[in-house]
Coordinates of C-alpha atoms in Angstrom, one line a residue:
Chain A
M689 CA 114.8 60.0 140.2
G690 CA 114.0 63.6 140.5
D691 CA 115.0 63.9 144.2
F692 CA 118.2 62.5 143.9
L693 CA 119.6 63.8 140.5
P694 CA 119.9 67.1 138.4
D695 CA 118.1 67.1 135.0
N696 CA 121.3 66.6 133.2
A697 CA 122.4 63.6 135.3
S698 CA 120.9 60.6 133.3
D699 CA 123.4 60.8 130.4
W700 CA 126.8 60.8 132.8
L701 CA 124.8 58.2 134.8
H702 CA 124.2 55.7 131.9
W703 CA 128.2 56.1 130.8
I704 CA 129.0 55.2 134.5
D705 CA 127.0 52.3 134.4
L706 CA 128.4 51.2 131.0
L707 CA 131.5 51.4 132.2
G708 CA 131.0 49.5 135.1
V709 CA 129.4 47.0 132.8
A710 CA 132.6 46.5 130.8
V711 CA 135.1 46.5 133.8
F712 CA 132.9 43.5 135.2
A713 CA 133.0 41.9 131.4
I714 CA 136.8 42.0 131.6
S715 CA 136.9 40.4 134.6
G716 CA 134.7 37.7 133.5
T717 CA 136.8 37.2 130.2
L718 CA 140.3 37.1 132.3
M719 CA 138.4 34.3 134.5
A720 CA 137.2 32.4 131.5
H721 CA 140.8 32.4 130.6
K722 CA 142.4 31.4 133.8
K723 CA 140.0 28.4 133.8
H724 CA 141.2 27.3 130.1
M725 CA 137.4 28.0 129.1
D726 CA 137.1 28.9 125.1
G727 CA 135.3 30.3 122.3
I728 CA 131.6 31.3 123.3
G729 CA 131.6 30.2 127.0
V730 CA 134.0 33.6 127.3
I731 CA 131.3 35.8 126.2
V732 CA 128.6 33.9 128.3
L733 CA 130.8 34.4 131.5
A734 CA 131.7 37.8 130.9
T735 CA 127.9 38.6 130.1
V736 CA 126.9 36.6 133.5
T737 CA 129.7 38.9 135.6
A738 CA 128.5 42.0 134.0
I739 CA 124.8 42.0 134.2
G740 CA 124.6 39.4 137.3
G741 CA 124.2 42.0 140.1
G742 CA 122.3 44.6 138.3
T743 CA 119.5 42.0 136.7
L744 CA 118.8 40.9 140.6
R745 CA 118.8 44.4 141.7
D746 CA 116.1 45.3 138.8
L747 CA 114.4 42.3 139.7
I748 CA 114.0 42.5 143.4
L749 CA 113.1 46.6 142.7
D750 CA 110.7 45.3 140.5
V751 CA 112.2 48.0 137.4
P752 CA 112.5 47.1 134.1
V753 CA 115.9 45.1 134.1
F754 CA 118.7 47.9 132.4
W755 CA 119.8 45.9 129.7
V756 CA 116.4 44.9 128.3
S757 CA 115.6 48.1 126.7
D758 CA 118.7 49.3 125.9
N759 CA 121.0 47.5 123.4
S760 CA 124.3 49.4 124.5
Y761 CA 125.0 47.4 127.9
L762 CA 124.9 43.8 125.5
Y763 CA 127.3 45.9 123.2
A764 CA 129.5 47.3 125.7
I765 CA 130.1 43.9 127.2
L766 CA 130.8 42.1 123.3
L767 CA 133.5 45.1 122.9
A768 CA 135.2 44.7 126.1
A769 CA 135.3 41.2 125.9
L770 CA 136.7 41.1 122.3
I771 CA 139.6 43.6 123.2
T772 CA 140.3 41.8 126.3
I773 CA 140.4 38.7 124.2
I774 CA 142.6 40.0 121.4
W775 CA 144.8 41.8 124.1
I776 CA 145.3 38.3 126.0
R777 CA 146.2 36.7 122.5
R778 CA 149.3 39.3 122.1
S779 CA 150.4 38.8 125.4
D780 CA 152.0 35.8 126.9
R781 CA 151.5 35.9 131.0
F782 CA 147.8 35.8 133.0
P783 CA 147.1 39.1 134.5
L784 CA 146.1 38.1 137.8
R785 CA 146.2 41.8 138.8
F786 CA 144.1 43.0 136.3
L787 CA 141.4 40.6 137.0
L788 CA 141.5 41.6 140.5
H789 CA 141.6 45.2 139.7
A790 CA 139.2 45.2 137.0
D791 CA 136.9 43.5 139.6
A792 CA 137.0 46.1 142.2
I793 CA 136.4 48.8 139.9
G794 CA 133.1 47.3 138.9
L795 CA 132.2 46.3 142.6
A796 CA 132.8 50.3 143.6
F797 CA 130.8 51.4 140.3
F798 CA 127.9 48.9 140.7
N799 CA 127.9 49.4 144.5
I800 CA 127.0 53.1 144.4
M801 CA 124.5 52.9 141.3
G802 CA 122.9 49.8 142.4
A803 CA 122.5 52.2 146.1
Q804 CA 121.4 54.9 143.8
K805 CA 118.9 53.3 141.9
A806 CA 117.4 51.6 145.2
L807 CA 117.1 55.1 147.1
S808 CA 115.4 56.4 143.9
M809 CA 112.6 53.8 144.5
G810 CA 111.8 55.2 147.6
V811 CA 113.5 52.3 149.9
S812 CA 115.1 53.1 153.4
P813 CA 118.9 53.5 153.8
V814 CA 119.6 50.1 155.1
V815 CA 117.9 48.1 152.1
A816 CA 119.5 50.8 150.0
V817 CA 123.2 50.0 151.0
M818 CA 122.2 46.0 151.2
M819 CA 121.0 46.6 147.7
G820 CA 124.3 48.3 146.6
T821 CA 126.2 45.6 147.8
M822 CA 124.1 43.1 146.3
S823 CA 124.5 44.6 142.6
G824 CA 128.5 44.6 143.6
V825 CA 129.2 41.5 144.5
F826 CA 126.7 39.6 142.7
G827 CA 128.0 39.4 139.4
G828 CA 131.0 38.4 140.6
L829 CA 129.4 35.5 142.9
L830 CA 127.8 34.1 140.0
R831 CA 131.1 34.3 137.9
D832 CA 133.1 32.3 140.8
V833 CA 130.2 29.8 141.5
I834 CA 130.3 29.2 137.8
C835 CA 133.7 28.4 137.7
R836 CA 134.1 26.6 141.1
E837 CA 136.1 29.0 142.6
I838 CA 135.8 29.8 146.2
P839 CA 133.7 33.5 145.5
L840 CA 136.0 36.3 146.2
V841 CA 133.2 37.9 148.5
L842 CA 133.7 35.2 151.2
K843 CA 137.4 35.0 151.0
G844 CA 137.7 38.2 153.2
E845 CA 139.8 41.1 152.1
L846 CA 136.8 43.6 152.9
Y847 CA 135.1 42.3 149.5
A848 CA 131.2 43.3 150.7
T849 CA 132.9 45.6 153.7
A850 CA 134.1 48.0 151.4
C851 CA 130.6 48.0 149.4
I852 CA 128.8 48.5 152.8
I853 CA 130.9 51.4 153.9
G854 CA 131.3 53.0 150.7
G855 CA 127.4 52.9 150.5
I856 CA 127.0 54.2 154.1
L857 CA 129.0 57.1 153.2
Y858 CA 127.5 57.6 150.0
T859 CA 123.9 58.1 151.8
L860 CA 125.3 60.0 154.7
C861 CA 126.6 62.6 151.8
L862 CA 123.0 62.9 150.7
Y863 CA 121.4 63.0 153.9
V864 CA 123.8 66.1 155.1
G865 CA 123.0 67.8 151.6
M866 CA 125.7 67.0 149.3
A867 CA 124.9 67.5 145.4
S868 CA 124.3 63.8 144.1
H869 CA 126.8 63.7 141.7
W870 CA 129.9 64.3 144.6
S871 CA 128.1 61.9 146.7
M872 CA 128.2 59.1 144.3
A873 CA 132.0 60.0 143.5
A874 CA 132.5 60.1 147.2
G875 CA 130.9 56.6 147.6
I876 CA 132.9 55.2 144.3
L877 CA 136.0 56.6 145.6
V878 CA 135.5 54.9 149.3
T879 CA 134.5 51.9 148.1
L880 CA 137.4 51.3 145.5
T881 CA 139.8 52.7 147.8
I882 CA 139.2 50.3 150.7
R883 CA 138.8 47.5 148.6
L884 CA 142.5 48.3 146.9
L885 CA 144.2 49.0 150.3
A886 CA 142.6 45.6 151.3
M887 CA 144.0 43.7 148.5
R888 CA 147.4 45.6 148.9
Y889 CA 147.7 45.1 152.6
H890 CA 145.8 41.9 152.9
W891 CA 143.3 43.3 155.5
Q892 CA 140.8 41.1 156.8
L893 CA 138.2 41.1 159.6
T894 CA 138.4 38.4 161.7
V895 CA 135.2 37.3 163.9
F896 CA 136.3 33.9 164.5
H897 CA 139.2 32.8 166.1
P898 CA 141.5 31.4 163.7
P899 CA 141.3 27.5 163.6
T900 CA 144.4 25.6 164.9
N901 CA 144.2 23.3 162.0
H902 CA 141.5 22.1 159.1
Chain B
M120 CA 101.7 37.9 120.3
G121 CA 99.5 38.6 117.4
D122 CA 102.1 40.5 115.3
F123 CA 103.9 37.1 115.2
L124 CA 101.4 34.4 115.3
P125 CA 98.2 33.0 114.0
D126 CA 95.1 32.7 116.1
N127 CA 95.7 28.9 116.4
A128 CA 98.9 29.4 117.3
S129 CA 98.7 29.3 120.9
D130 CA 97.7 25.4 121.4
W131 CA 100.6 24.1 119.4
L132 CA 103.1 26.5 120.9
H133 CA 102.0 25.2 124.4
W134 CA 102.7 21.5 123.4
I135 CA 106.4 22.5 122.1
D136 CA 106.8 24.1 125.4
L137 CA 106.2 21.4 127.4
L138 CA 108.0 19.1 124.9
G139 CA 110.8 21.5 125.6
V140 CA 110.2 21.1 129.3
A141 CA 110.0 17.2 129.5
V142 CA 113.2 16.9 127.5
F143 CA 115.3 18.7 129.9
A144 CA 113.4 17.2 133.2
I145 CA 114.6 14.3 131.4
S146 CA 118.3 15.5 131.3
G147 CA 118.3 16.6 134.7
T148 CA 117.2 13.0 135.7
L149 CA 119.9 11.5 133.8
M150 CA 122.5 13.9 135.4
A151 CA 120.8 13.3 138.8
H152 CA 121.8 9.4 138.0
K153 CA 125.0 9.9 136.7
K154 CA 125.6 11.7 140.0
H155 CA 124.6 8.7 142.3
M156 CA 121.8 10.9 143.2
D157 CA 118.5 9.6 145.1
G158 CA 115.2 10.0 146.1
I159 CA 113.3 13.2 145.4
G160 CA 116.4 15.0 145.0
V161 CA 116.0 13.4 141.2
I162 CA 112.8 15.2 141.0
V163 CA 114.2 18.5 142.3
L164 CA 116.9 18.7 139.8
A165 CA 114.7 17.7 137.0
T166 CA 112.4 20.4 137.7
V167 CA 115.4 23.0 138.3
T168 CA 116.8 21.9 135.0
A169 CA 113.4 22.2 133.1
I170 CA 111.7 25.5 134.5
G171 CA 115.4 27.3 135.3
G172 CA 115.8 29.1 131.7
G173 CA 111.9 29.7 131.4
T174 CA 111.5 31.2 134.7
L175 CA 114.5 33.6 134.4
R176 CA 113.3 34.5 131.0
D177 CA 109.4 35.6 132.7
L178 CA 111.0 37.4 135.6
I179 CA 113.1 39.6 133.4
L180 CA 110.4 40.1 130.6
D181 CA 108.4 41.2 133.9
V182 CA 105.3 38.5 133.0
P183 CA 103.6 36.2 134.5
V184 CA 106.2 33.0 135.0
F185 CA 105.2 30.5 132.8
W186 CA 104.3 27.4 135.2
V187 CA 102.5 29.3 138.0
S188 CA 99.0 29.3 136.5
D189 CA 99.6 26.3 134.4
N190 CA 99.7 22.6 136.3
S191 CA 100.7 21.0 133.1
Y192 CA 104.2 21.6 133.2
L193 CA 105.0 20.2 136.6
Y194 CA 102.6 17.4 135.4
A195 CA 105.3 17.0 132.5
I196 CA 108.1 16.9 134.5
L197 CA 107.1 14.5 137.0
L198 CA 105.6 12.4 134.3
A199 CA 109.2 12.4 132.4
A200 CA 111.3 12.0 135.6
L201 CA 108.9 8.8 136.2
I202 CA 109.4 7.5 133.0
T203 CA 113.2 8.1 133.1
I204 CA 113.5 6.5 136.5
I205 CA 111.6 3.5 135.6
W206 CA 113.7 3.4 132.1
I207 CA 116.9 3.5 134.0
R208 CA 116.0 0.8 136.6
R209 CA 115.6 -1.5 133.6
S210 CA 118.3 -0.8 131.7
D211 CA 121.7 -1.4 133.1
R212 CA 124.2 1.3 131.9
F213 CA 124.3 5.1 131.8
P214 CA 123.1 6.7 128.4
L215 CA 125.1 9.5 128.3
R216 CA 124.6 10.2 124.6
F217 CA 120.8 10.2 125.5
L218 CA 121.4 13.1 128.2
L219 CA 123.4 14.9 125.5
H220 CA 120.6 14.4 122.8
A221 CA 118.1 15.3 125.2
D222 CA 119.9 18.3 126.3
A223 CA 120.2 19.5 122.8
I224 CA 116.3 19.2 121.8
G225 CA 115.5 20.9 125.0
L226 CA 118.1 23.8 124.2
A227 CA 116.8 24.5 120.7
F228 CA 113.3 24.4 121.5
F229 CA 113.9 26.9 124.7
N230 CA 116.1 28.9 122.7
I231 CA 113.5 29.5 119.9
M232 CA 110.4 29.8 122.4
G233 CA 112.4 32.1 124.5
A234 CA 113.4 34.5 121.5
Q235 CA 109.5 34.7 120.1
K236 CA 108.6 35.5 123.8
A237 CA 110.9 38.2 123.9
L238 CA 109.6 39.7 120.6
S239 CA 106.2 39.6 121.7
M240 CA 106.9 41.8 124.7
G241 CA 108.5 44.2 121.9
V242 CA 112.1 44.1 122.6
S243 CA 115.2 44.3 120.2
P244 CA 116.1 41.5 118.2
V245 CA 119.5 41.7 119.6
V246 CA 117.9 41.4 122.9
A247 CA 115.4 38.6 121.8
V248 CA 118.4 36.6 120.8
M249 CA 120.0 37.0 124.0
M250 CA 116.9 36.2 126.0
G251 CA 116.3 32.7 123.7
T252 CA 120.3 32.0 124.7
M253 CA 119.3 32.6 127.9
S254 CA 116.6 30.3 128.3
G255 CA 118.1 27.8 126.3
V256 CA 121.3 27.5 128.5
F257 CA 120.2 28.7 132.1
G258 CA 118.3 25.6 133.3
G259 CA 121.2 23.3 132.3
L260 CA 123.7 25.9 133.8
L261 CA 121.8 25.7 136.8
R262 CA 121.9 21.8 136.6
D263 CA 125.6 21.5 136.1
V264 CA 126.5 24.2 138.9
I265 CA 124.5 22.2 141.5
C266 CA 125.8 18.9 140.5
R267 CA 129.2 20.5 140.6
E268 CA 130.0 19.5 136.9
I269 CA 131.8 21.7 134.7
P270 CA 128.6 23.5 133.0
L271 CA 128.3 22.3 129.3
V272 CA 127.8 25.9 128.1
L273 CA 131.4 27.1 129.1
K274 CA 132.8 23.7 127.4
G275 CA 132.8 24.5 123.9
E276 CA 131.3 22.3 121.3
L277 CA 129.0 25.1 120.6
Y278 CA 126.6 25.3 122.8
A279 CA 125.5 28.7 122.9
T280 CA 126.9 29.7 119.6
A281 CA 124.0 27.1 118.3
C282 CA 121.6 29.3 119.9
I283 CA 122.9 32.6 119.2
I284 CA 122.9 31.5 115.4
G285 CA 119.4 29.9 115.6
G286 CA 118.1 33.0 117.2
I287 CA 119.5 35.0 114.6
L288 CA 118.0 33.0 111.6
Y289 CA 114.8 33.1 113.4
T290 CA 114.6 36.7 113.4
L291 CA 116.1 36.9 110.3
C292 CA 113.1 34.8 109.1
L293 CA 110.5 36.9 110.6
Y294 CA 112.1 40.0 109.4
V295 CA 111.9 39.1 105.5
G296 CA 108.4 38.3 106.1
M297 CA 108.1 34.1 106.9
A298 CA 105.3 32.4 108.6
S299 CA 105.5 32.7 112.3
H300 CA 105.3 28.6 112.6
W301 CA 107.8 28.0 109.8
S302 CA 110.3 30.9 111.3
M303 CA 110.3 28.9 114.3
A304 CA 110.5 25.5 112.7
A305 CA 113.8 26.6 110.8
G306 CA 115.1 28.2 114.1
I307 CA 114.7 25.3 116.1
L308 CA 116.4 22.7 113.4
V309 CA 119.2 25.0 112.9
T310 CA 120.2 25.2 116.6
L311 CA 119.8 21.4 116.9
T312 CA 121.4 20.7 113.8
I313 CA 124.7 22.7 114.7
R314 CA 124.7 21.5 118.3
L315 CA 124.2 17.8 117.2
L316 CA 127.2 18.2 114.4
A317 CA 129.0 20.3 117.1
M318 CA 128.8 17.3 119.1
R319 CA 129.6 14.6 116.6
Y320 CA 132.5 16.5 115.2
H321 CA 133.9 18.0 118.6
W322 CA 133.7 21.6 117.0
Q323 CA 135.1 24.2 118.9
L324 CA 135.4 27.8 118.3
T325 CA 138.8 29.0 119.4
V326 CA 139.2 32.8 120.8
F327 CA 142.4 32.2 122.8
H328 CA 145.9 30.4 121.9
P329 CA 145.8 26.7 123.3
P330 CA 147.9 26.7 126.6
T331 CA 150.8 24.7 126.4
N332 CA 150.3 23.1 129.8
H333 CA 147.4 22.9 132.6
Chain C
M950 CA 95.3 37.0 152.4
G951 CA 91.5 37.6 154.0
D952 CA 90.5 34.1 152.5
F953 CA 92.9 32.2 154.5
L954 CA 93.5 34.5 157.4
P955 CA 92.0 35.9 160.5
D956 CA 92.3 39.7 160.7
N957 CA 95.0 39.6 163.7
A958 CA 97.2 37.0 162.3
S959 CA 99.5 39.7 160.1
D960 CA 101.5 39.9 163.1
W961 CA 102.3 36.5 164.5
L962 CA 102.7 35.6 160.5
H963 CA 105.5 38.2 160.7
W964 CA 107.1 36.7 163.7
I965 CA 107.0 33.6 162.3
D966 CA 108.6 34.8 159.1
L967 CA 111.0 36.5 161.3
L968 CA 111.8 33.3 163.1
G969 CA 112.4 31.4 160.0
V970 CA 114.7 34.0 158.9
A971 CA 116.6 33.7 162.0
V972 CA 117.4 30.2 162.1
F973 CA 118.3 30.2 158.3
A974 CA 120.7 32.8 159.2
I975 CA 122.1 30.8 162.0
S976 CA 122.2 27.8 159.5
G977 CA 124.3 30.4 157.1
T978 CA 126.6 31.6 159.8
L979 CA 127.3 27.6 161.0
M980 CA 127.9 26.7 157.4
A981 CA 130.7 29.7 156.9
H982 CA 132.4 28.9 160.2
K983 CA 132.7 25.1 159.0
K984 CA 134.1 26.4 155.9
H985 CA 136.8 28.5 157.7
M986 CA 135.1 31.8 155.7
D987 CA 135.4 35.0 157.9
G988 CA 134.8 38.7 158.4
I989 CA 131.8 39.8 156.3
G990 CA 131.4 36.8 154.2
V991 CA 129.9 35.2 157.1
I992 CA 127.1 37.8 156.9
V993 CA 126.9 37.4 153.4
L994 CA 126.2 33.6 153.6
A995 CA 123.8 34.1 156.4
T996 CA 121.7 36.8 154.5
V997 CA 121.8 34.5 151.2
T998 CA 120.5 31.6 153.1
A999 CA 118.2 33.4 154.9
I1000 CA 116.6 35.4 152.0
G1001 CA 117.6 33.3 149.0
G1002 CA 114.0 31.4 149.2
G1003 CA 111.7 34.1 150.2
T1004 CA 112.9 36.2 147.6
L1005 CA 112.5 33.6 144.5
R1006 CA 109.2 33.3 145.8
D1007 CA 108.2 36.6 145.9
L1008 CA 109.9 37.4 142.5
I1009 CA 108.0 34.5 140.7
L1010 CA 105.1 35.4 142.6
D1011 CA 105.2 39.2 141.4
V1012 CA 104.5 40.4 144.9
P1013 CA 106.9 42.9 146.6
V1014 CA 110.1 41.1 147.7
F1015 CA 109.6 40.9 151.5
W1016 CA 112.5 41.9 153.1
V1017 CA 112.4 45.3 150.8
S1018 CA 109.6 47.4 152.6
D1019 CA 110.3 45.8 155.9
N1020 CA 113.9 46.5 157.7
S1021 CA 113.2 44.0 160.3
Y1022 CA 114.5 41.1 158.4
L1023 CA 117.7 42.6 157.8
Y1024 CA 118.1 43.4 161.6
A1025 CA 117.2 39.8 162.1
I1026 CA 119.9 38.2 160.3
L1027 CA 122.2 40.6 161.6
L1028 CA 121.3 39.9 165.4
A1029 CA 121.1 36.0 164.7
A1030 CA 124.7 36.1 162.9
L1031 CA 125.9 38.2 165.8
I1032 CA 124.7 35.6 168.2
T1033 CA 125.7 33.2 166.7
I1034 CA 129.4 34.2 166.1
I1035 CA 129.9 35.1 169.7
W1036 CA 128.6 31.8 170.8
I1037 CA 131.4 30.1 168.4
R1038 CA 134.0 32.1 169.9
R1039 CA 133.1 31.2 173.3
S1040 CA 132.6 27.3 172.4
D1041 CA 135.1 25.1 171.4
R1042 CA 134.0 22.6 168.9
F1043 CA 131.7 23.0 165.7
P1044 CA 128.0 22.1 166.3
L1045 CA 127.3 20.1 163.1
R1046 CA 123.8 19.1 165.0
F1047 CA 122.7 22.7 165.2
L1048 CA 123.4 23.1 161.8
L1049 CA 121.4 20.3 160.9
H1050 CA 118.6 21.1 163.3
A1051 CA 118.4 25.0 162.5
D1052 CA 118.2 24.5 159.1
A1053 CA 115.6 21.8 159.6
I1054 CA 113.4 24.6 161.9
G1055 CA 114.2 27.0 158.9
L1056 CA 112.9 24.6 156.3
A1057 CA 109.5 23.6 158.1
F1058 CA 108.6 27.5 158.5
F1059 CA 109.7 28.5 155.3
N1060 CA 107.9 25.6 153.6
I1061 CA 104.5 26.7 154.9
M1062 CA 105.0 30.3 155.1
G1063 CA 105.9 30.1 151.4
A1064 CA 102.6 27.6 150.5
Q1065 CA 100.4 30.3 152.4
K1066 CA 101.7 33.2 150.3
A1067 CA 101.5 31.5 147.1
L1068 CA 97.7 30.8 147.8
S1069 CA 96.6 34.0 149.2
M1070 CA 97.7 34.8 145.8
G1071 CA 95.3 32.4 144.3
V1072 CA 97.6 30.0 142.9
S1073 CA 96.6 25.9 142.3
P1074 CA 97.2 23.7 145.5
V1075 CA 99.9 21.9 143.2
V1076 CA 101.8 25.1 142.6
A1077 CA 101.5 26.3 146.2
V1078 CA 103.0 22.9 147.5
M1079 CA 105.8 23.4 144.9
M1080 CA 106.2 27.2 146.0
G1081 CA 106.4 26.0 149.6
T1082 CA 108.9 23.7 148.8
M1083 CA 111.1 26.0 147.1
S1084 CA 111.0 28.7 149.5
G1085 CA 112.0 26.1 152.2
V1086 CA 114.9 24.7 149.9
F1087 CA 116.4 27.4 147.7
G1088 CA 118.0 29.1 150.7
G1089 CA 120.0 26.1 151.9
L1090 CA 120.6 25.3 148.2
L1091 CA 122.2 28.6 147.3
R1092 CA 124.1 28.4 150.9
D1093 CA 125.6 25.1 149.5
V1094 CA 126.1 25.7 146.0
I1095 CA 128.4 28.9 147.2
C1096 CA 130.3 27.0 149.7
R1097 CA 130.9 24.0 147.2
E1098 CA 129.1 21.2 149.2
I1099 CA 126.6 18.7 147.8
P1100 CA 123.1 20.7 148.7
L1101 CA 121.4 19.0 151.5
V1102 CA 118.5 18.9 149.2
L1103 CA 119.7 16.2 146.7
K1104 CA 121.4 14.0 149.4
G1105 CA 118.1 12.3 150.5
E1106 CA 117.0 12.0 154.0
L1107 CA 113.6 13.2 153.1
Y1108 CA 114.5 16.8 152.8
A1109 CA 112.7 18.1 149.9
T1110 CA 110.1 15.2 150.5
A1111 CA 109.4 16.4 154.2
C1112 CA 108.4 19.8 152.1
I1113 CA 106.3 18.2 149.8
I1114 CA 104.4 16.1 152.6
G1115 CA 104.0 18.9 154.7
G1116 CA 102.5 21.2 152.6
I1117 CA 100.0 18.9 151.0
L1118 CA 98.8 18.2 154.7
Y1119 CA 99.1 21.9 155.2
T1120 CA 96.6 22.5 151.8
L1121 CA 94.5 19.5 152.8
C1122 CA 93.8 21.2 156.3
L1123 CA 92.4 24.1 154.6
Y1124 CA 90.1 22.2 152.2
V1125 CA 88.5 20.2 154.7
G1126 CA 87.9 24.0 156.6
M1127 CA 90.3 24.2 159.5
A1128 CA 91.6 27.5 160.7
S1129 CA 94.5 28.9 159.1
H1130 CA 96.9 29.3 162.0
W1131 CA 95.7 25.5 163.0
S1132 CA 96.6 24.5 159.4
M1133 CA 99.6 26.2 159.5
A1134 CA 100.7 24.8 162.8
A1135 CA 99.9 21.1 161.5
G1136 CA 102.0 21.8 158.3
I1137 CA 104.9 23.2 160.2
L1138 CA 105.1 20.3 162.8
V1139 CA 104.5 17.5 160.1
T1140 CA 107.2 19.2 158.0
L1141 CA 109.7 19.5 161.1
T1142 CA 108.6 15.6 162.4
I1143 CA 109.4 13.9 158.9
R1144 CA 113.0 15.7 158.5
L1145 CA 114.2 15.2 162.1
L1146 CA 113.2 11.4 162.1
A1147 CA 114.9 11.1 158.5
M1148 CA 118.0 12.8 159.7
R1149 CA 117.9 10.4 163.1
Y1150 CA 117.2 7.1 161.1
H1151 CA 118.6 8.4 157.9
W1152 CA 115.4 7.6 156.2
Q1153 CA 116.0 7.5 152.2
L1154 CA 113.7 7.7 149.1
T1155 CA 115.2 5.1 146.5
V1156 CA 114.2 5.3 143.1
F1157 CA 117.3 3.9 141.7
H1158 CA 118.9 0.5 142.2
P1159 CA 122.0 1.1 144.2
P1160 CA 125.0 1.6 142.0
T1161 CA 127.6 -1.5 142.9
N1162 CA 130.6 0.9 142.6
H1163 CA 131.4 4.4 142.3

């Protein structure tokens, strides 16, 4: 990773990664609650959502899967799920907005972390942007498929699009020589901003003519 | 594997593994029958159920996938599926109880075999318990997702919980110095017993207040 | 690959692979249109359909994933998806027949390419036939699961069966000493022909007695 990161970078990269894992665990827990799941199924769904994207990324890059040699990720998931459970038990309405916002934050973190890890393995920028997008959307895709929801990533509102734009900006920042941590911050912020604005104003990419009926 | 297993262990480990694969193949075949599938789709579903969990385990541990270099697993799946098909054709009612029991036995075998393989690769006990649970539940999760059923693992009745408790017991037994094969037997029995009792008495872990309606 | 292929083979193998990826991308795009998806979700579904099977094949064979070090696959997917989108926008009816035919062609290509790659890694013929089938059906299985359709592979009409017969023929051709490219052509043609005939005449493999009602 020496090409992209200063020496003391692995520390704060790890914390950002943990944060991304935790917010996706929260979004998995909230979805489980929405679907009236209970018991350990909640933890299972939180875990799948939180580590699904990064696990696929590491398998495809053929590097050690990030949570196998480092217990802190599993503890972060458990902690995030437990706090969310306690919080839901004390509250009395479903926080759909929180689910979507937690999902957006996890998406932004995982997108740029995924692209960064892919670049550090020497792949081309095109593949790095795709690996970032995949890291960002795959955990949530698994969550939605398991819960038999239409996946968020397929419902428009610039979900994968935000990842692609944020990823391209991140690789461009690196290309023009910006410091690694500023490039990452820029990529994360842009991904998050586009996704939040798209949710707020229901932005859509339209590629087909709208069907007259279905 | 030298740390955990006597020299002649690989033989009976292989047979236990084959047995776990076969019972999961049976559960996949029964599910295919329940969903009115037919033809080779039955074999496909039996195969996915039987090798899904172990394949994911081996990919994440970065060891050769267990069925690639050893044809006996594929033959065991075909044999189990064929016997189940013949048996269903001669009987005239759907054996839902058998589906659930075959699933429970496969779950118990895969759970402890997965934890054992993970430990033999040098991972921490926490990750080993999780890898065991994942090996146990993932094949059935794929089966249920493909068939568009709500996954058993998310419906409570101590499905993943049984794996976690059995896995913790197994690692504890090894930790206090119990022989590897006795530790495995204890882990398998405890996983199976908890799951069967939970099915029998509809045990549930409740983490959320019950919803008033849905 | 020296055992199975002449020296100038990698070139036309690469073009066949690109063609298979492109037709599966088309089938993913058509399915997205059928399900009234829009925006980048179309591209996501096209990509998952096109690279899902080959990615799983490469992960299990533990070789570098084919699209990571070669951008041409991602460009082929984008191009195929864009052309399909433009074509659908100009036409006014849903080309269901084209979806099924594109799927059949992709199936035949991926089946034999998967078996060839597996054989070149030294696996047994049984595993090679299975890896070919898996390469062929997995992308479409993901497409259908994500779109909450009953997977084509489970609906009969000799979907996986065509792969298995084509794969067996391909390995037999190699075994009797036929040149690699003729063996591949034979395998691809037979897979495609069986699948197309099964679609045309609604061939089914029946293993269970037909249910009286459901």
